[in-house]
Amino acid sequence: MADRWPLLGQRRPLVGYLCAIVTLDLVAIILLSASTAFHWRDVLTFAALMACGAVCIEATRRLGMPAGVSRDLLSAWWLPVALLLPPLYALFAPIVLQILLQVRVRATVLYRRVFSSAAIGIAGCTASLMFHWFVPDPMVLARGSGGPLMFAVAAAALFSLLNTGLIAIAAHTADPDMSWREVLWDRESVLLDVVELCLGILVAIACGLNPALLLFTLPPVVLLQRSLLHAQLQAAARTDAKTGLLNAAAWQREADTEIVRARRTGESLALLIIDIDHFKRVNDAHGHLVGDQVLVGVASTLRSQLRDYDVVGRFGGEEFVVLLPGADIDEARRVAERLRVHISHMAVPVDDTLVKVTVSTGVALLSIHGDDLIDLLAAADLALYRAKELGRDRVCIPAVQQSPPSQAPSPQSPLPPQVPPLQSLPSQAPSPQSVPPQGLPPQSVPPQAPPSQSTPSRAIPGDAASQDPESGPGSDIDPDPDPDPDPDPDPDPTS
């Protein structure tokens, strides 16, 4: 049922809230339709403003639209409708343009379009009612008098507040763990709102003077909207669509930059690979939609527990990577353990039960376990594999790669401080709500590579499925490493 009706797969409070907003919008349309007198001038003005909005949509259609919550400048046409025309038209304006977005730009989940239309319509109708209450003849706005302009600014601010508030409540209801600061305003969104309000009032004044002046307001609005969407698409290309974290390619670029900086300044740096334990069981038992909610919850926990300048990304499947600039081995251990504990306390509600997961973490330190990103990933990957061997839900640190006794270190590259080989932080037993470990087939524990052996390298994977049936998609660890070096002086290059 959830596959055919995606709304039914959402949280019940969210479903109730969305239905309430849509119902309120429909009731407002019915009531205002019975009390609004139709005039051809109003109809033609509404058609001209909607035509300008359609031109903006067509002009940006090839750019596309980023997934999730995106921003545009269509308020430049919705706001004049609210200021110049009766409130009923403010309810119909977003419906027209949202249909065009759905058909011409990107077909998304239908209930999101319907809710967006209802939220914008309610905000526009409320602003229109307030403005017409204080300014009975909206055409006096074109004269530039101080009083009508002040009321127009107030109505525009009310429109922005209501629209943002309705969307923010929906986002917070969908993810209660998300802070209100994340779903409300930041500096960029406030600046964009101010630009939208100014554009809307200017277009309303021009349209009030003469609807033909819309031809002169259309090109700058189109240019601004294209620039805005282009910037959002660039940002979306760097992030993972499900979790909002950096994707593997973007994380690699950021991590390489931080490693180069740390090597130049001599600062410490740590890398964590975090893998959700038995994630495949969550998908098999509850479905992939619940699995996606678990991924989003883990990503939200990582963001809330890390610093702003820590580099966190989704590595692929159920694996996450974290780069901790300036962190030594003790701080990296504390951060990894804190993340493990917070994720183990996270719960995803599913019907009448709660789904809980645990994570295993591998830690690697710059200049101790490697000098570049590939070496650090390989060392952390080896520690992650060891954490799974020891029972999962724990943090492991790999052994230090030691130099042969016959080779003395050069003065320019002193030996790193020694740490105990492949140590594990013990963890508490998983809670009864966690995904039960019973039913796993017995698996053989591969021999551990000696500390003197070089750590195998690993390429950065994409968002691909894993071949490990225990860990689910995203784990690229060799399940059968060879612990003994090949005695043949001329090894087979294909091995």
Short mmCIF file of C-alpha atoms in Angstrom, two decimals:
data_model
loop_
_atom_site.label_atom_id
_atom_site.label_comp_id
_atom_site.label_asym_id
_atom_site.label_seq_id
_atom_site.Cartn_x
_atom_site.Cartn_y
_atom_site.Cartn_z
CA MET A 1 0.00 0.00 0.00
CA ALA A 2 2.85 2.38 0.85
CA ASP A 3 4.40 1.69 -2.56
CA ARG A 4 1.24 2.85 -4.34
CA TRP A 5 0.44 5.64 -1.85
CA PRO A 6 3.73 7.03 -0.51
CA LEU A 7 1.89 9.31 1.91
CA LEU A 8 0.73 6.26 3.89
CA GLY A 9 4.37 5.31 4.48
CA GLN A 10 5.04 8.55 6.38
CA ARG A 11 4.72 9.17 10.10
CA ARG A 12 1.13 9.42 11.30
CA PRO A 13 1.51 12.95 12.75
CA LEU A 14 2.89 14.10 9.40
CA VAL A 15 0.01 12.51 7.50
CA GLY A 16 -2.50 14.21 9.81
CA TYR A 17 -0.81 17.59 9.48
CA LEU A 18 -0.64 17.43 5.67
CA CYS A 19 -4.29 16.42 5.41
CA ALA A 20 -5.31 19.25 7.76
CA ILE A 21 -3.50 21.91 5.70
CA VAL A 22 -4.93 20.64 2.41
CA THR A 23 -8.43 20.49 3.92
CA LEU A 24 -8.11 24.05 5.22
CA ASP A 25 -7.06 25.21 1.77
CA LEU A 26 -10.05 23.52 0.12
CA VAL A 27 -12.45 24.99 2.66
CA ALA A 28 -11.04 28.47 2.02
CA ILE A 29 -11.48 28.03 -1.74
CA ILE A 30 -15.12 26.98 -1.32
CA LEU A 31 -15.99 29.82 1.06
CA LEU A 32 -14.26 32.56 -0.95
CA SER A 33 -15.67 31.30 -4.26
CA ALA A 34 -19.16 31.92 -2.94
CA SER A 35 -18.37 35.48 -1.81
CA THR A 36 -16.07 36.77 -4.57
CA ALA A 37 -17.38 38.80 -7.50
CA PHE A 38 -15.53 38.02 -10.73
CA HIS A 39 -14.39 40.87 -13.00
CA TRP A 40 -12.68 40.50 -16.34
CA ARG A 41 -9.92 42.90 -15.33
CA ASP A 42 -9.03 40.69 -12.36
CA VAL A 43 -9.10 37.56 -14.53
CA LEU A 44 -6.84 39.13 -17.16
CA THR A 45 -4.37 40.39 -14.51
CA PHE A 46 -4.28 36.93 -12.95
CA ALA A 47 -3.69 35.34 -16.36
CA ALA A 48 -0.85 37.80 -17.13
CA LEU A 49 0.92 37.07 -13.83
CA MET A 50 0.53 33.30 -14.27
CA ALA A 51 1.88 33.59 -17.82
CA CYS A 52 4.98 35.33 -16.46
CA GLY A 53 5.38 32.53 -13.92
CA ALA A 54 5.06 29.95 -16.68
CA VAL A 55 7.76 31.73 -18.70
CA CYS A 56 10.08 31.58 -15.66
CA ILE A 57 9.42 27.87 -15.30
CA GLU A 58 10.07 27.17 -18.97
CA ALA A 59 13.23 29.31 -18.95
CA THR A 60 14.67 27.25 -16.08
CA ARG A 61 13.28 23.87 -17.16
CA ARG A 62 16.53 22.62 -18.67
CA LEU A 63 18.39 23.39 -15.47
CA GLY A 64 16.06 21.11 -13.53
CA MET A 65 15.26 21.39 -9.84
CA PRO A 66 17.17 19.87 -6.90
CA ALA A 67 15.46 17.13 -4.91
CA GLY A 68 14.00 17.86 -1.50
CA VAL A 69 13.16 21.36 -0.32
CA SER A 70 14.28 23.85 -2.96
CA ARG A 71 13.91 27.61 -3.33
CA ASP A 72 12.80 29.61 -6.32
CA LEU A 73 11.61 33.14 -7.10
CA LEU A 74 8.04 32.29 -8.06
CA SER A 75 6.92 34.43 -5.13
CA ALA A 76 7.60 37.36 -7.45
CA TRP A 77 4.32 36.35 -9.16
CA TRP A 78 2.36 34.91 -6.21
CA LEU A 79 2.80 38.04 -4.09
CA PRO A 80 1.39 40.49 -6.70
CA VAL A 81 -1.65 38.23 -7.02
CA ALA A 82 -2.18 38.48 -3.26
CA LEU A 83 -1.75 42.27 -3.22
CA LEU A 84 -3.65 43.30 -6.35
CA LEU A 85 -6.45 40.72 -6.63
CA PRO A 86 -9.13 39.32 -4.29
CA PRO A 87 -7.89 36.64 -1.84
CA LEU A 88 -9.47 33.81 -3.86
CA TYR A 89 -6.89 34.27 -6.63
CA ALA A 90 -4.07 33.84 -4.10
CA LEU A 91 -5.40 30.33 -3.41
CA PHE A 92 -5.45 29.38 -7.11
CA ALA A 93 -2.08 30.89 -8.12
CA PRO A 94 0.20 28.22 -6.53
CA ILE A 95 -2.00 25.43 -7.90
CA VAL A 96 -1.41 26.61 -11.48
CA LEU A 97 2.36 26.96 -11.14
CA GLN A 98 2.82 23.76 -9.11
CA ILE A 99 1.06 21.81 -11.86
CA LEU A 100 3.47 23.32 -14.39
CA LEU A 101 6.44 22.38 -12.18
CA GLN A 102 5.16 18.81 -11.87
CA VAL A 103 4.54 18.40 -15.59
CA ARG A 104 7.34 20.45 -17.15
CA VAL A 105 10.25 20.36 -14.69
CA ARG A 106 10.32 17.35 -12.39
CA ALA A 107 7.61 14.89 -11.43
CA THR A 108 7.91 14.36 -7.69
CA VAL A 109 5.70 12.66 -5.10
CA LEU A 110 2.23 14.06 -5.66
CA TYR A 111 1.38 14.74 -2.02
CA ARG A 112 4.36 17.09 -1.75
CA ARG A 113 3.09 19.20 -4.64
CA VAL A 114 -0.39 19.25 -3.17
CA PHE A 115 0.89 20.29 0.25
CA SER A 116 3.14 22.99 -1.23
CA SER A 117 0.21 24.43 -3.16
CA ALA A 118 -1.96 24.43 -0.05
CA ALA A 119 0.71 25.99 2.20
CA ILE A 120 1.52 28.75 -0.30
CA GLY A 121 -2.18 29.34 -0.96
CA ILE A 122 -3.02 29.71 2.74
CA ALA A 123 -0.08 32.07 3.27
CA GLY A 124 -1.00 34.16 0.22
CA CYS A 125 -4.69 34.26 1.11
CA THR A 126 -3.95 35.41 4.67
CA ALA A 127 -1.60 38.14 3.43
CA SER A 128 -4.20 39.23 0.87
CA LEU A 129 -6.95 39.45 3.48
CA MET A 130 -4.72 41.56 5.72
CA PHE A 131 -3.69 43.93 2.92
CA HIS A 132 -7.23 44.40 1.57
CA TRP A 133 -8.50 45.04 5.08
CA PHE A 134 -6.27 48.12 5.41
CA VAL A 135 -6.14 49.08 1.69
CA PRO A 136 -9.62 48.64 0.16
CA ASP A 137 -8.47 49.79 -3.30
CA PRO A 138 -5.22 47.91 -4.05
CA MET A 139 -4.58 49.94 -7.22
CA VAL A 140 -3.48 52.90 -5.06
CA LEU A 141 -0.30 50.90 -4.47
CA ALA A 142 0.87 52.02 -7.92
CA ARG A 143 0.86 55.65 -6.78
CA GLY A 144 3.74 54.99 -4.41
CA SER A 145 2.04 56.42 -1.32
CA GLY A 146 3.73 55.67 1.98
CA GLY A 147 0.75 54.06 3.71
CA PRO A 148 -0.11 51.44 1.06
CA LEU A 149 3.60 50.63 0.63
CA MET A 150 3.99 49.98 4.36
CA PHE A 151 0.97 47.68 4.38
CA ALA A 152 2.29 45.92 1.27
CA VAL A 153 5.63 45.28 3.02
CA ALA A 154 3.79 44.00 6.10
CA ALA A 155 1.63 41.69 3.96
CA ALA A 156 4.72 40.38 2.16
CA ALA A 157 6.46 39.69 5.47
CA LEU A 158 3.35 37.90 6.75
CA PHE A 159 3.27 35.79 3.57
CA SER A 160 6.91 34.78 4.06
CA LEU A 161 6.47 33.99 7.76
CA LEU A 162 3.40 31.83 7.24
CA ASN A 163 4.80 29.97 4.25
CA THR A 164 8.10 29.22 5.98
CA GLY A 165 6.34 28.25 9.21
CA LEU A 166 3.98 25.79 7.52
CA ILE A 167 6.83 24.12 5.64
CA ALA A 168 9.02 24.03 8.77
CA ILE A 169 6.31 22.31 10.83
CA ALA A 170 5.99 19.63 8.14
CA ALA A 171 9.76 19.09 8.01
CA HIS A 172 10.04 18.88 11.80
CA THR A 173 7.09 16.49 12.01
CA ALA A 174 8.73 14.25 9.43
CA ASP A 175 11.99 14.23 11.44
CA PRO A 176 11.49 15.21 15.11
CA ASP A 177 15.22 14.85 15.77
CA MET A 178 15.92 17.75 13.42
CA SER A 179 16.41 21.03 15.24
CA TRP A 180 14.13 23.98 14.50
CA ARG A 181 17.16 25.98 13.48
CA GLU A 182 17.77 23.59 10.60
CA VAL A 183 14.22 23.84 9.24
CA LEU A 184 13.73 27.58 9.76
CA TRP A 185 15.95 30.43 8.65
CA ASP A 186 19.65 30.80 8.20
CA ARG A 187 21.52 33.78 6.79
CA GLU A 188 21.10 32.70 3.17
CA SER A 189 17.40 31.96 3.45
CA VAL A 190 16.71 35.30 5.15
CA LEU A 191 18.55 37.13 2.37
CA LEU A 192 16.60 35.21 -0.24
CA ASP A 193 13.31 36.03 1.47
CA VAL A 194 14.17 39.73 1.44
CA VAL A 195 14.97 39.54 -2.30
CA GLU A 196 11.66 37.77 -2.97
CA LEU A 197 9.69 40.37 -1.04
CA CYS A 198 11.34 43.25 -2.89
CA LEU A 199 10.74 41.61 -6.26
CA GLY A 200 7.10 40.87 -5.42
CA ILE A 201 6.36 44.45 -4.38
CA LEU A 202 8.14 45.91 -7.43
CA VAL A 203 6.22 43.60 -9.78
CA ALA A 204 2.97 44.51 -8.02
CA ILE A 205 3.63 48.25 -8.48
CA ALA A 206 4.53 47.77 -12.14
CA CYS A 207 1.47 45.64 -12.77
CA GLY A 208 -0.72 48.18 -10.96
CA LEU A 209 0.51 50.94 -13.24
CA ASN A 210 0.07 48.94 -16.43
CA PRO A 211 0.01 45.15 -16.90
CA ALA A 212 2.11 45.65 -20.04
CA LEU A 213 5.04 46.64 -17.78
CA LEU A 214 5.29 42.97 -16.78
CA LEU A 215 7.25 42.50 -20.01
CA PHE A 216 10.03 44.65 -18.49
CA THR A 217 10.01 42.91 -15.09
CA LEU A 218 10.12 39.41 -16.56
CA PRO A 219 13.77 39.26 -17.84
CA PRO A 220 15.48 40.23 -14.54
CA VAL A 221 13.30 37.80 -12.57
CA VAL A 222 14.15 34.99 -15.01
CA LEU A 223 17.85 35.75 -14.74
CA LEU A 224 17.77 35.78 -10.94
CA GLN A 225 15.82 32.52 -10.81
CA ARG A 226 18.25 30.77 -13.17
CA SER A 227 21.17 31.92 -11.03
CA LEU A 228 19.47 30.68 -7.85
CA LEU A 229 18.63 27.26 -9.27
CA HIS A 230 22.12 26.87 -10.73
CA ALA A 231 23.66 27.46 -7.29
CA GLN A 232 21.28 24.97 -5.67
CA LEU A 233 22.02 22.31 -8.29
CA GLN A 234 25.75 22.76 -7.75
CA ALA A 235 25.26 22.22 -4.02
CA ALA A 236 23.00 19.21 -4.65
CA ALA A 237 25.67 17.59 -6.83
CA ARG A 238 27.95 17.43 -3.78
CA THR A 239 25.47 15.87 -1.37
CA ASP A 240 23.88 12.47 -0.93
CA ALA A 241 20.19 12.61 -1.79
CA LYS A 242 19.00 10.41 1.10
CA THR A 243 21.05 11.72 4.01
CA GLY A 244 22.05 15.24 2.97
CA LEU A 245 25.69 14.47 3.79
CA LEU A 246 28.55 14.81 1.34
CA ASN A 247 28.61 12.06 -1.26
CA ALA A 248 31.70 9.90 -1.72
CA ALA A 249 33.28 12.02 -4.46
CA ALA A 250 32.73 15.34 -2.67
CA TRP A 251 33.93 13.90 0.63
CA GLN A 252 37.11 12.64 -1.04
CA ARG A 253 37.89 16.11 -2.37
CA GLU A 254 37.28 17.73 1.01
CA ALA A 255 39.29 15.05 2.82
CA ASP A 256 42.25 15.37 0.44
CA THR A 257 42.31 19.12 1.05
CA GLU A 258 42.28 18.67 4.85
CA ILE A 259 45.02 16.02 4.74
CA VAL A 260 47.28 18.23 2.64
CA ARG A 261 46.73 21.09 5.07
CA ALA A 262 47.41 18.89 8.10
CA ARG A 263 50.64 17.56 6.61
CA ARG A 264 51.80 21.09 5.80
CA THR A 265 51.06 22.45 9.28
CA GLY A 266 51.98 19.31 11.22
CA GLU A 267 48.57 19.08 12.90
CA SER A 268 47.01 15.78 13.89
CA LEU A 269 44.05 14.33 11.99
CA ALA A 270 41.86 11.26 12.43
CA LEU A 271 39.58 9.32 10.09
CA LEU A 272 36.59 7.19 11.10
CA ILE A 273 34.72 4.60 9.06
CA ILE A 274 31.31 3.87 10.61
CA ASP A 275 29.23 0.90 9.49
CA ILE A 276 25.67 0.11 10.62
CA ASP A 277 25.55 -3.41 12.05
CA HIS A 278 23.20 -5.89 10.37
CA PHE A 279 21.63 -3.21 8.21
CA LYS A 280 20.49 -5.82 5.69
CA ARG A 281 18.26 -7.31 8.40
CA VAL A 282 16.50 -3.96 8.85
CA ASN A 283 15.70 -3.81 5.12
CA ASP A 284 14.58 -7.45 5.05
CA ALA A 285 12.41 -7.18 8.18
CA HIS A 286 10.88 -3.72 7.77
CA GLY A 287 11.42 -2.67 4.15
CA HIS A 288 13.69 -0.22 2.40
CA LEU A 289 11.65 2.83 3.42
CA VAL A 290 12.40 2.09 7.06
CA GLY A 291 16.01 1.45 6.09
CA ASP A 292 16.12 4.90 4.53
CA GLN A 293 14.75 6.39 7.76
CA VAL A 294 17.52 4.64 9.69
CA LEU A 295 20.13 6.12 7.33
CA VAL A 296 18.63 9.58 7.77
CA GLY A 297 18.58 9.16 11.55
CA VAL A 298 22.21 8.07 11.69
CA ALA A 299 23.23 10.98 9.45
CA SER A 300 21.33 13.42 11.65
CA THR A 301 23.03 12.02 14.75
CA LEU A 302 26.45 12.38 13.15
CA ARG A 303 25.77 16.01 12.23
CA SER A 304 24.52 16.87 15.70
CA GLN A 305 27.51 15.32 17.48
CA LEU A 306 30.31 16.65 15.25
CA ARG A 307 31.88 20.07 14.84
CA ASP A 308 31.03 22.36 11.96
CA TYR A 309 34.43 21.87 10.35
CA ASP A 310 34.49 18.08 10.65
CA VAL A 311 34.07 16.46 7.23
CA VAL A 312 31.31 13.84 7.30
CA GLY A 313 29.92 11.96 4.32
CA ARG A 314 28.11 8.86 3.19
CA PHE A 315 30.64 6.38 1.86
CA GLY A 316 28.16 4.03 0.22
CA GLY A 317 25.35 1.77 1.38
CA GLU A 318 25.31 1.92 5.19
CA GLU A 319 28.88 3.18 5.61
CA PHE A 320 29.75 6.70 6.73
CA VAL A 321 33.12 8.42 6.89
CA VAL A 322 34.22 11.20 9.21
CA LEU A 323 37.40 13.27 9.07
CA LEU A 324 38.39 14.95 12.34
CA PRO A 325 40.92 17.76 11.77
CA GLY A 326 43.13 18.41 14.79
CA ALA A 327 42.10 15.21 16.59
CA ASP A 328 44.75 12.98 18.19
CA ILE A 329 44.26 9.33 19.05
CA ASP A 330 42.57 10.00 22.41
CA GLU A 331 40.12 12.53 21.01
CA ALA A 332 39.35 10.32 18.00
CA ARG A 333 38.63 7.44 20.39
CA ARG A 334 36.31 9.62 22.49
CA VAL A 335 34.45 10.97 19.46
CA ALA A 336 33.99 7.51 17.97
CA GLU A 337 32.69 6.13 21.25
CA ARG A 338 30.31 9.09 21.70
CA LEU A 339 28.91 8.54 18.21
CA ARG A 340 28.50 4.82 18.90
CA VAL A 341 26.56 5.46 22.12
CA HIS A 342 24.26 8.13 20.62
CA ILE A 343 23.44 6.00 17.58
CA SER A 344 22.66 3.00 19.81
CA HIS A 345 20.13 5.17 21.68
CA MET A 346 18.48 6.31 18.43
CA ALA A 347 15.10 4.71 17.63
CA VAL A 348 13.05 4.76 14.44
CA PRO A 349 9.30 4.24 15.07
CA VAL A 350 7.73 1.61 12.81
CA ASP A 351 4.06 0.84 13.41
CA ASP A 352 3.92 -0.22 17.07
CA THR A 353 7.63 -1.03 17.44
CA LEU A 354 10.94 0.82 17.55
CA VAL A 355 13.87 -0.10 15.33
CA LYS A 356 17.27 0.36 16.93
CA VAL A 357 20.66 -0.21 15.37
CA THR A 358 24.29 -0.24 16.46
CA VAL A 359 27.46 0.69 14.60
CA SER A 360 31.01 -0.60 14.34
CA THR A 361 33.79 1.94 13.84
CA GLY A 362 37.36 1.79 12.59
CA VAL A 363 39.77 4.61 13.47
CA ALA A 364 43.00 5.67 11.72
CA LEU A 365 45.44 8.50 12.51
CA LEU A 366 47.46 10.57 10.06
CA SER A 367 51.24 9.90 10.21
CA ILE A 368 50.60 6.86 12.44
CA HIS A 369 48.56 4.62 10.17
CA GLY A 370 49.18 6.36 6.86
CA ASP A 371 50.25 9.57 5.15
CA ASP A 372 47.52 9.86 2.51
CA LEU A 373 43.81 9.26 2.19
CA ILE A 374 44.05 5.78 0.66
CA ASP A 375 46.33 4.51 3.45
CA LEU A 376 44.08 5.98 6.14
CA LEU A 377 40.98 4.42 4.58
CA ALA A 378 42.70 1.04 4.34
CA ALA A 379 43.86 1.17 7.96
CA ALA A 380 40.44 2.25 9.26
CA ASP A 381 38.81 -0.42 7.09
CA LEU A 382 41.02 -3.10 8.62
CA ALA A 383 40.07 -1.90 12.10
CA LEU A 384 36.37 -1.88 11.12
CA TYR A 385 36.64 -5.47 9.95
CA ARG A 386 38.27 -6.41 13.24
CA ALA A 387 35.43 -4.72 15.17
CA LYS A 388 32.95 -6.91 13.30
CA GLU A 389 34.98 -10.03 14.12
CA LEU A 390 34.91 -9.16 17.81
CA GLY A 391 31.13 -8.92 17.93
CA ARG A 392 30.28 -5.52 16.39
CA ASP A 393 28.98 -2.47 18.29
CA ARG A 394 32.51 -1.35 19.21
CA VAL A 395 35.43 0.87 18.18
CA CYS A 396 38.75 -0.53 16.98
CA ILE A 397 42.12 1.09 16.17
CA PRO A 398 44.53 -0.65 13.75
CA ALA A 399 48.09 -1.70 14.46
CA VAL A 400 50.95 0.68 13.74
CA GLN A 401 53.00 -0.03 10.64
CA GLN A 402 56.56 -0.42 11.90
CA SER A 403 59.70 0.09 9.88
CA PRO A 404 62.10 -2.87 9.41
CA PRO A 405 64.89 -2.97 12.07
CA SER A 406 67.62 -2.58 9.47
CA GLN A 407 66.27 0.76 8.29
CA ALA A 408 66.94 3.72 10.57
CA PRO A 409 64.48 6.58 10.37
CA SER A 410 65.66 9.74 8.73
CA PRO A 411 65.77 12.95 10.79
CA GLN A 412 63.15 14.49 8.51
CA SER A 413 60.63 11.70 9.18
CA PRO A 414 60.78 10.58 12.84
CA LEU A 415 59.01 7.41 13.88
CA PRO A 416 55.44 7.98 15.07
CA PRO A 417 54.57 7.19 18.66
CA GLN A 418 53.63 3.59 19.31
CA VAL A 419 50.08 2.49 20.08
CA PRO A 420 48.91 -0.97 21.11
CA PRO A 421 48.21 -3.23 18.11
CA LEU A 422 44.60 -3.38 16.94
CA GLN A 423 42.87 -2.52 20.16
CA SER A 424 39.14 -2.62 20.69
CA LEU A 425 36.95 -0.56 22.94
CA PRO A 426 34.49 -2.86 24.74
CA SER A 427 30.87 -1.89 24.45
CA GLN A 428 27.77 -2.66 26.38
CA ALA A 429 25.46 -5.34 25.18
CA PRO A 430 22.90 -4.18 22.65
CA SER A 431 19.50 -3.25 24.02
CA PRO A 432 16.61 -5.72 23.59
CA GLN A 433 15.06 -3.43 20.97
CA SER A 434 18.09 -3.76 18.73
CA VAL A 435 17.94 -5.97 15.67
CA PRO A 436 18.47 -9.47 17.17
CA PRO A 437 21.70 -11.26 16.26
CA GLN A 438 20.10 -14.74 16.22
CA GLY A 439 19.87 -16.58 12.99
CA LEU A 440 23.22 -15.64 11.53
CA PRO A 441 25.03 -18.47 9.75
CA PRO A 442 28.38 -19.42 11.31
CA GLN A 443 31.29 -17.62 9.72
CA SER A 444 34.96 -18.29 9.82
CA VAL A 445 37.22 -15.63 11.32
CA PRO A 446 40.07 -14.86 8.93
CA PRO A 447 43.57 -14.74 10.39
CA GLN A 448 44.82 -11.32 11.45
CA ALA A 449 47.64 -9.79 9.47
CA PRO A 450 50.83 -9.29 11.55
CA PRO A 451 51.68 -5.67 12.44
CA SER A 452 54.72 -5.64 10.22
CA GLN A 453 52.68 -6.37 7.13
CA SER A 454 51.60 -3.37 5.07
CA THR A 455 47.92 -2.56 5.15
CA PRO A 456 46.02 -3.33 1.95
CA SER A 457 44.93 -0.30 -0.03
CA ARG A 458 41.34 0.39 -0.87
CA ALA A 459 39.78 2.53 -3.54
CA ILE A 460 36.99 4.87 -2.63
CA PRO A 461 33.70 3.17 -3.52
CA GLY A 462 30.61 4.73 -4.87
CA ASP A 463 27.11 4.15 -3.63
CA ALA A 464 27.19 0.47 -4.59
CA ALA A 465 25.84 -2.64 -2.91
CA SER A 466 28.12 -4.83 -0.85
CA GLN A 467 28.89 -8.47 -1.41
CA ASP A 468 29.06 -9.16 2.34
CA PRO A 469 25.73 -10.71 3.37
CA GLU A 470 26.32 -9.78 7.02
CA SER A 471 27.07 -6.12 6.67
CA GLY A 472 24.75 -5.27 3.80
CA PRO A 473 25.55 -2.83 0.97
CA GLY A 474 28.59 -0.62 1.13
CA SER A 475 31.25 -2.87 2.71
CA ASP A 476 34.24 -3.57 0.46
CA ILE A 477 36.46 -5.50 2.90
CA ASP A 478 38.26 -8.57 1.56
CA PRO A 479 36.63 -11.48 3.43
CA ASP A 480 39.66 -13.76 3.05
CA PRO A 481 42.95 -11.86 3.39
CA ASP A 482 46.15 -13.86 3.09
CA PRO A 483 48.15 -13.38 6.33
CA ASP A 484 51.39 -14.90 5.04
CA PRO A 485 53.64 -13.08 2.60
CA ASP A 486 54.38 -14.87 -0.62
CA PRO A 487 57.86 -16.47 -0.34
CA ASP A 488 58.25 -16.27 -4.10
CA PRO A 489 60.61 -13.34 -4.89
CA ASP A 490 58.76 -12.82 -8.16
CA PRO A 491 55.08 -12.71 -7.14
CA ASP A 492 52.30 -13.10 -9.61
CA PRO A 493 51.25 -9.55 -10.55
CA THR A 494 47.62 -10.64 -10.76
CA SER A 495 47.49 -11.80 -7.11
#
